[in-house]
Amino acid sequence: QLTISVDAAAFAQQVTVQLIDGTGKIAYTQQSINENGIILRPIASLPKGLYVLIVTDGKVTKNAKVVIH
């Protein structure tokens, strides 16, 4: 599992989380309620590699790089 901490004040309560793989394909997507942290599961089935994490509420979008070992 992967836990993401986000600034609750920066986003609306409902957010969409995506992991984009190296080819630009959406490898994972989840709609979550923005509380003390967003837990992504199951990610164990994802291949190892570099992903771009995108968290958005439709107005605010944040990106980060994630490496899955």
mmCIF file of N, CA, C and O in Angstrom:
data_model
loop_
_atom_site.group_PDB
_atom_site.id
_atom_site.type_symbol
_atom_site.label_atom_id
_atom_site.label_comp_id
_atom_site.label_asym_id
_atom_site.label_seq_id
_atom_site.Cartn_x
_atom_site.Cartn_y
_atom_site.Cartn_z
ATOM 1 N N GLN A 1 0.844 -1.179 0.000
ATOM 2 C CA GLN A 1 0.000 0.000 0.000
ATOM 3 C C GLN A 1 0.882 1.232 0.000
ATOM 4 O O GLN A 1 2.028 1.203 0.411
ATOM 5 N N LEU A 2 0.341 2.307 -0.475
ATOM 6 C CA LEU A 2 1.038 3.593 -0.540
ATOM 7 C C LEU A 2 0.160 4.617 0.142
ATOM 8 O O LEU A 2 -1.025 4.730 -0.175
ATOM 9 N N THR A 3 0.707 5.338 1.110
ATOM 10 C CA THR A 3 -0.041 6.383 1.798
ATOM 11 C C THR A 3 0.477 7.735 1.351
ATOM 12 O O THR A 3 1.675 7.984 1.368
ATOM 13 N N ILE A 4 -0.430 8.607 0.950
ATOM 14 C CA ILE A 4 -0.082 9.944 0.467
ATOM 15 C C ILE A 4 -0.617 10.956 1.460
ATOM 16 O O ILE A 4 -1.799 10.932 1.808
ATOM 17 N N SER A 5 0.237 11.842 1.905
ATOM 18 C CA SER A 5 -0.190 12.951 2.763
ATOM 19 C C SER A 5 -0.364 14.179 1.891
ATOM 20 O O SER A 5 0.529 14.541 1.140
ATOM 21 N N VAL A 6 -1.534 14.784 1.970
ATOM 22 C CA VAL A 6 -1.805 15.982 1.186
ATOM 23 C C VAL A 6 -2.270 17.091 2.110
ATOM 24 O O VAL A 6 -2.804 16.831 3.192
ATOM 25 N N ASP A 7 -2.076 18.316 1.679
ATOM 26 C CA ASP A 7 -2.530 19.479 2.431
ATOM 27 C C ASP A 7 -4.041 19.583 2.282
ATOM 28 O O ASP A 7 -4.545 19.897 1.211
ATOM 29 N N ALA A 8 -4.765 19.275 3.340
ATOM 30 C CA ALA A 8 -6.224 19.263 3.295
ATOM 31 C C ALA A 8 -6.797 20.621 2.898
ATOM 32 O O ALA A 8 -7.849 20.688 2.266
ATOM 33 N N ALA A 9 -6.111 21.700 3.226
ATOM 34 C CA ALA A 9 -6.603 23.033 2.895
ATOM 35 C C ALA A 9 -6.453 23.340 1.404
ATOM 36 O O ALA A 9 -7.149 24.191 0.870
ATOM 37 N N ALA A 10 -5.553 22.637 0.713
ATOM 38 C CA ALA A 10 -5.288 22.918 -0.699
ATOM 39 C C ALA A 10 -6.298 22.258 -1.634
ATOM 40 O O ALA A 10 -6.466 22.697 -2.763
ATOM 41 N N PHE A 11 -6.953 21.197 -1.170
ATOM 42 C CA PHE A 11 -7.861 20.437 -2.022
ATOM 43 C C PHE A 11 -9.261 20.416 -1.447
ATOM 44 O O PHE A 11 -9.457 20.532 -0.249
ATOM 45 N N ALA A 12 -10.235 20.193 -2.339
ATOM 46 C CA ALA A 12 -11.599 19.940 -1.893
ATOM 47 C C ALA A 12 -11.628 18.569 -1.227
ATOM 48 O O ALA A 12 -10.635 17.840 -1.246
ATOM 49 N N GLN A 13 -12.757 18.207 -0.660
ATOM 50 C CA GLN A 13 -12.826 16.952 0.081
ATOM 51 C C GLN A 13 -12.684 15.733 -0.828
ATOM 52 O O GLN A 13 -12.045 14.762 -0.473
ATOM 53 N N GLN A 14 -13.255 15.757 -2.031
ATOM 54 C CA GLN A 14 -13.188 14.622 -2.950
ATOM 55 C C GLN A 14 -12.040 14.838 -3.935
ATOM 56 O O GLN A 14 -11.986 15.867 -4.598
ATOM 57 N N VAL A 15 -11.115 13.893 -4.007
ATOM 58 C CA VAL A 15 -9.985 13.999 -4.921
ATOM 59 C C VAL A 15 -9.870 12.733 -5.768
ATOM 60 O O VAL A 15 -10.345 11.669 -5.384
ATOM 61 N N THR A 16 -9.230 12.883 -6.923
ATOM 62 C CA THR A 16 -8.911 11.751 -7.783
ATOM 63 C C THR A 16 -7.406 11.579 -7.763
ATOM 64 O O THR A 16 -6.661 12.552 -7.916
ATOM 65 N N VAL A 17 -6.965 10.338 -7.571
ATOM 66 C CA VAL A 17 -5.543 10.005 -7.523
ATOM 67 C C VAL A 17 -5.250 9.085 -8.702
ATOM 68 O O VAL A 17 -5.985 8.117 -8.934
ATOM 69 N N GLN A 18 -4.181 9.404 -9.456
ATOM 70 C CA GLN A 18 -3.780 8.557 -10.571
ATOM 71 C C GLN A 18 -2.287 8.308 -10.516
ATOM 72 O O GLN A 18 -1.527 9.188 -10.094
ATOM 73 N N LEU A 19 -1.882 7.113 -10.952
ATOM 74 C CA LEU A 19 -0.482 6.797 -11.188
ATOM 75 C C LEU A 19 -0.332 6.573 -12.682
ATOM 76 O O LEU A 19 -1.035 5.740 -13.273
ATOM 77 N N ILE A 20 0.573 7.320 -13.301
ATOM 78 C CA ILE A 20 0.831 7.224 -14.728
ATOM 79 C C ILE A 20 2.175 6.541 -14.920
ATOM 80 O O ILE A 20 3.180 6.964 -14.330
ATOM 81 N N ASP A 21 2.209 5.495 -15.763
ATOM 82 C CA ASP A 21 3.465 4.774 -15.962
ATOM 83 C C ASP A 21 4.359 5.486 -16.975
ATOM 84 O O ASP A 21 4.000 6.548 -17.492
ATOM 85 N N GLY A 22 5.512 4.907 -17.256
ATOM 86 C CA GLY A 22 6.498 5.520 -18.144
ATOM 87 C C GLY A 22 6.046 5.688 -19.579
ATOM 88 O O GLY A 22 6.601 6.493 -20.321
ATOM 89 N N THR A 23 5.003 4.966 -19.985
ATOM 90 C CA THR A 23 4.484 5.085 -21.352
ATOM 91 C C THR A 23 3.353 6.103 -21.446
ATOM 92 O O THR A 23 2.823 6.334 -22.525
ATOM 93 N N GLY A 24 2.961 6.679 -20.298
ATOM 94 C CA GLY A 24 1.867 7.649 -20.281
ATOM 95 C C GLY A 24 0.512 7.030 -20.014
ATOM 96 O O GLY A 24 -0.501 7.721 -20.016
ATOM 97 N N LYS A 25 0.474 5.714 -19.798
ATOM 98 C CA LYS A 25 -0.769 4.998 -19.534
ATOM 99 C C LYS A 25 -1.159 5.150 -18.064
ATOM 100 O O LYS A 25 -0.309 5.122 -17.180
ATOM 101 N N ILE A 26 -2.464 5.296 -17.815
ATOM 102 C CA ILE A 26 -2.959 5.331 -16.440
ATOM 103 C C ILE A 26 -2.879 3.912 -15.884
ATOM 104 O O ILE A 26 -3.586 3.013 -16.339
ATOM 105 N N ALA A 27 -1.992 3.720 -14.913
ATOM 106 C CA ALA A 27 -1.789 2.396 -14.326
ATOM 107 C C ALA A 27 -2.695 2.176 -13.119
ATOM 108 O O ALA A 27 -2.954 1.038 -12.741
ATOM 109 N N TYR A 28 -3.169 3.264 -12.512
ATOM 110 C CA TYR A 28 -3.976 3.160 -11.296
ATOM 111 C C TYR A 28 -4.793 4.431 -11.178
ATOM 112 O O TYR A 28 -4.295 5.527 -11.433
ATOM 113 N N THR A 29 -6.029 4.307 -10.793
ATOM 114 C CA THR A 29 -6.857 5.475 -10.521
ATOM 115 C C THR A 29 -7.781 5.166 -9.349
ATOM 116 O O THR A 29 -8.221 4.026 -9.191
ATOM 117 N N GLN A 30 -8.028 6.165 -8.534
ATOM 118 C CA GLN A 30 -8.871 5.987 -7.349
ATOM 119 C C GLN A 30 -9.479 7.322 -6.978
ATOM 120 O O GLN A 30 -8.804 8.345 -7.019
ATOM 121 N N GLN A 31 -10.750 7.311 -6.623
ATOM 122 C CA GLN A 31 -11.378 8.499 -6.075
ATOM 123 C C GLN A 31 -11.396 8.329 -4.564
ATOM 124 O O GLN A 31 -11.740 7.255 -4.068
ATOM 125 N N SER A 32 -10.981 9.363 -3.855
ATOM 126 C CA SER A 32 -10.844 9.271 -2.402
ATOM 127 C C SER A 32 -11.376 10.517 -1.735
ATOM 128 O O SER A 32 -11.466 11.572 -2.342
ATOM 129 N N ILE A 33 -11.665 10.366 -0.468
ATOM 130 C CA ILE A 33 -12.010 11.514 0.364
ATOM 131 C C ILE A 33 -10.718 12.009 0.982
ATOM 132 O O ILE A 33 -9.952 11.240 1.568
ATOM 133 N N ASN A 34 -10.443 13.288 0.827
ATOM 134 C CA ASN A 34 -9.223 13.896 1.325
ATOM 135 C C ASN A 34 -9.342 14.121 2.828
ATOM 136 O O ASN A 34 -10.014 15.033 3.275
ATOM 137 N N GLU A 35 -8.696 13.256 3.585
ATOM 138 C CA GLU A 35 -8.693 13.409 5.034
ATOM 139 C C GLU A 35 -7.245 13.513 5.490
ATOM 140 O O GLU A 35 -6.489 14.276 4.933
ATOM 141 N N ASN A 36 -6.821 12.728 6.456
ATOM 142 C CA ASN A 36 -5.455 12.806 6.975
ATOM 143 C C ASN A 36 -4.436 12.138 6.083
ATOM 144 O O ASN A 36 -3.249 12.237 6.313
ATOM 145 N N GLY A 37 -4.856 11.435 5.096
ATOM 146 C CA GLY A 37 -3.968 10.764 4.162
ATOM 147 C C GLY A 37 -4.782 9.906 3.232
ATOM 148 O O GLY A 37 -5.883 9.482 3.557
ATOM 149 N N ILE A 38 -4.265 9.686 2.048
ATOM 150 C CA ILE A 38 -4.949 8.869 1.063
ATOM 151 C C ILE A 38 -4.173 7.567 0.961
ATOM 152 O O ILE A 38 -2.962 7.574 0.768
ATOM 153 N N ILE A 39 -4.866 6.457 1.102
ATOM 154 C CA ILE A 39 -4.215 5.153 1.032
ATOM 155 C C ILE A 39 -4.564 4.504 -0.297
ATOM 156 O O ILE A 39 -5.745 4.349 -0.630
ATOM 157 N N LEU A 40 -3.521 4.178 -1.059
ATOM 158 C CA LEU A 40 -3.719 3.500 -2.330
ATOM 159 C C LEU A 40 -3.476 2.016 -2.137
ATOM 160 O O LEU A 40 -2.425 1.611 -1.669
ATOM 161 N N ARG A 41 -4.443 1.201 -2.492
ATOM 162 C CA ARG A 41 -4.264 -0.233 -2.473
ATOM 163 C C ARG A 41 -5.165 -0.840 -3.521
ATOM 164 O O ARG A 41 -6.216 -0.291 -3.794
ATOM 165 N N PRO A 42 -4.850 -1.922 -4.079
ATOM 166 C CA PRO A 42 -3.564 -2.612 -3.983
ATOM 167 C C PRO A 42 -2.625 -2.110 -5.083
ATOM 168 O O PRO A 42 -3.029 -2.004 -6.230
ATOM 169 N N ILE A 43 -1.443 -1.767 -4.726
ATOM 170 C CA ILE A 43 -0.464 -1.358 -5.743
ATOM 171 C C ILE A 43 0.604 -2.423 -5.940
ATOM 172 O O ILE A 43 1.466 -2.279 -6.784
ATOM 173 N N ALA A 44 0.545 -3.497 -5.167
ATOM 174 C CA ALA A 44 1.539 -4.563 -5.275
ATOM 175 C C ALA A 44 1.530 -5.204 -6.655
ATOM 176 O O ALA A 44 2.541 -5.740 -7.095
ATOM 177 N N SER A 45 0.415 -5.121 -7.357
ATOM 178 C CA SER A 45 0.318 -5.727 -8.680
ATOM 179 C C SER A 45 0.953 -4.863 -9.772
ATOM 180 O O SER A 45 1.111 -5.315 -10.900
ATOM 181 N N LEU A 46 1.325 -3.635 -9.438
ATOM 182 C CA LEU A 46 1.948 -2.758 -10.438
ATOM 183 C C LEU A 46 3.397 -3.168 -10.678
ATOM 184 O O LEU A 46 4.110 -3.510 -9.739
ATOM 185 N N PRO A 47 3.849 -3.106 -11.925
ATOM 186 C CA PRO A 47 5.257 -3.404 -12.205
ATOM 187 C C PRO A 47 6.182 -2.394 -11.544
ATOM 188 O O PRO A 47 5.813 -1.229 -11.329
ATOM 189 N N LYS A 48 7.393 -2.820 -11.226
ATOM 190 C CA LYS A 48 8.389 -1.916 -10.667
ATOM 191 C C LYS A 48 8.700 -0.836 -11.691
ATOM 192 O O LYS A 48 8.678 -1.077 -12.892
ATOM 193 N N GLY A 49 8.981 0.367 -11.188
ATOM 194 C CA GLY A 49 9.333 1.442 -12.097
ATOM 195 C C GLY A 49 8.986 2.806 -11.565
ATOM 196 O O GLY A 49 8.544 2.970 -10.426
ATOM 197 N N LEU A 50 9.178 3.796 -12.419
ATOM 198 C CA LEU A 50 8.917 5.196 -12.098
ATOM 199 C C LEU A 50 7.518 5.560 -12.579
ATOM 200 O O LEU A 50 7.138 5.247 -13.710
ATOM 201 N N TYR A 51 6.768 6.213 -11.715
ATOM 202 C CA TYR A 51 5.402 6.635 -12.021
ATOM 203 C C TYR A 51 5.262 8.115 -11.685
ATOM 204 O O TYR A 51 5.978 8.643 -10.846
ATOM 205 N N VAL A 52 4.300 8.746 -12.336
ATOM 206 C CA VAL A 52 3.920 10.104 -11.974
ATOM 207 C C VAL A 52 2.610 10.000 -11.208
ATOM 208 O O VAL A 52 1.643 9.399 -11.684
ATOM 209 N N LEU A 53 2.599 10.541 -10.011
ATOM 210 C CA LEU A 53 1.410 10.572 -9.167
ATOM 211 C C LEU A 53 0.699 11.896 -9.404
ATOM 212 O O LEU A 53 1.322 12.959 -9.339
ATOM 213 N N ILE A 54 -0.580 11.825 -9.700
ATOM 214 C CA ILE A 54 -1.381 13.032 -9.911
ATOM 215 C C ILE A 54 -2.535 13.012 -8.912
ATOM 216 O O ILE A 54 -3.269 12.028 -8.838
ATOM 217 N N VAL A 55 -2.663 14.084 -8.146
ATOM 218 C CA VAL A 55 -3.780 14.257 -7.213
ATOM 219 C C VAL A 55 -4.507 15.516 -7.645
ATOM 220 O O VAL A 55 -3.900 16.582 -7.764
ATOM 221 N N THR A 56 -5.816 15.403 -7.899
ATOM 222 C CA THR A 56 -6.577 16.562 -8.343
ATOM 223 C C THR A 56 -7.984 16.551 -7.753
ATOM 224 O O THR A 56 -8.533 15.482 -7.485
ATOM 225 N N ASP A 57 -8.516 17.737 -7.553
ATOM 226 C CA ASP A 57 -9.917 17.862 -7.143
ATOM 227 C C ASP A 57 -10.735 18.524 -8.252
ATOM 228 O O ASP A 57 -11.872 18.906 -8.067
ATOM 229 N N GLY A 58 -10.131 18.668 -9.435
ATOM 230 C CA GLY A 58 -10.806 19.304 -10.558
ATOM 231 C C GLY A 58 -10.408 20.755 -10.723
ATOM 232 O O GLY A 58 -10.503 21.313 -11.805
ATOM 233 N N LYS A 59 -9.929 21.366 -9.652
ATOM 234 C CA LYS A 59 -9.466 22.754 -9.694
ATOM 235 C C LYS A 59 -7.971 22.830 -9.419
ATOM 236 O O LYS A 59 -7.244 23.533 -10.101
ATOM 237 N N VAL A 60 -7.524 22.118 -8.403
ATOM 238 C CA VAL A 60 -6.113 22.099 -8.005
ATOM 239 C C VAL A 60 -5.541 20.738 -8.374
ATOM 240 O O VAL A 60 -6.160 19.712 -8.125
ATOM 241 N N THR A 61 -4.352 20.748 -9.007
ATOM 242 C CA THR A 61 -3.671 19.503 -9.378
ATOM 243 C C THR A 61 -2.249 19.557 -8.892
ATOM 244 O O THR A 61 -1.553 20.561 -9.074
ATOM 245 N N LYS A 62 -1.790 18.476 -8.263
ATOM 246 C CA LYS A 62 -0.407 18.347 -7.814
ATOM 247 C C LYS A 62 0.174 17.074 -8.395
ATOM 248 O O LYS A 62 -0.518 16.055 -8.499
ATOM 249 N N ASN A 63 1.449 17.134 -8.798
ATOM 250 C CA ASN A 63 2.155 15.994 -9.370
ATOM 251 C C ASN A 63 3.390 15.672 -8.539
ATOM 252 O O ASN A 63 3.997 16.570 -7.969
ATOM 253 N N ALA A 64 3.761 14.399 -8.520
ATOM 254 C CA ALA A 64 4.990 13.970 -7.860
ATOM 255 C C ALA A 64 5.462 12.686 -8.528
ATOM 256 O O ALA A 64 4.667 11.946 -9.104
ATOM 257 N N LYS A 65 6.764 12.441 -8.467
ATOM 258 C CA LYS A 65 7.327 11.205 -8.977
ATOM 259 C C LYS A 65 7.318 10.163 -7.867
ATOM 260 O O LYS A 65 7.610 10.464 -6.721
ATOM 261 N N VAL A 66 6.982 8.925 -8.240
ATOM 262 C CA VAL A 66 6.933 7.803 -7.289
ATOM 263 C C VAL A 66 7.689 6.631 -7.913
ATOM 264 O O VAL A 66 7.483 6.314 -9.089
ATOM 265 N N VAL A 67 8.561 6.006 -7.131
ATOM 266 C CA VAL A 67 9.259 4.803 -7.591
ATOM 267 C C VAL A 67 8.696 3.618 -6.839
ATOM 268 O O VAL A 67 8.655 3.619 -5.606
ATOM 269 N N ILE A 68 8.273 2.613 -7.587
ATOM 270 C CA ILE A 68 7.790 1.379 -6.969
ATOM 271 C C ILE A 68 8.873 0.333 -7.131
ATOM 272 O O ILE A 68 9.339 0.059 -8.231
ATOM 273 N N HIS A 69 9.315 -0.242 -5.989
ATOM 274 C CA HIS A 69 10.394 -1.236 -5.976
ATOM 275 C C HIS A 69 9.825 -2.618 -5.954
ATOM 276 O O HIS A 69 8.929 -2.940 -5.291
#
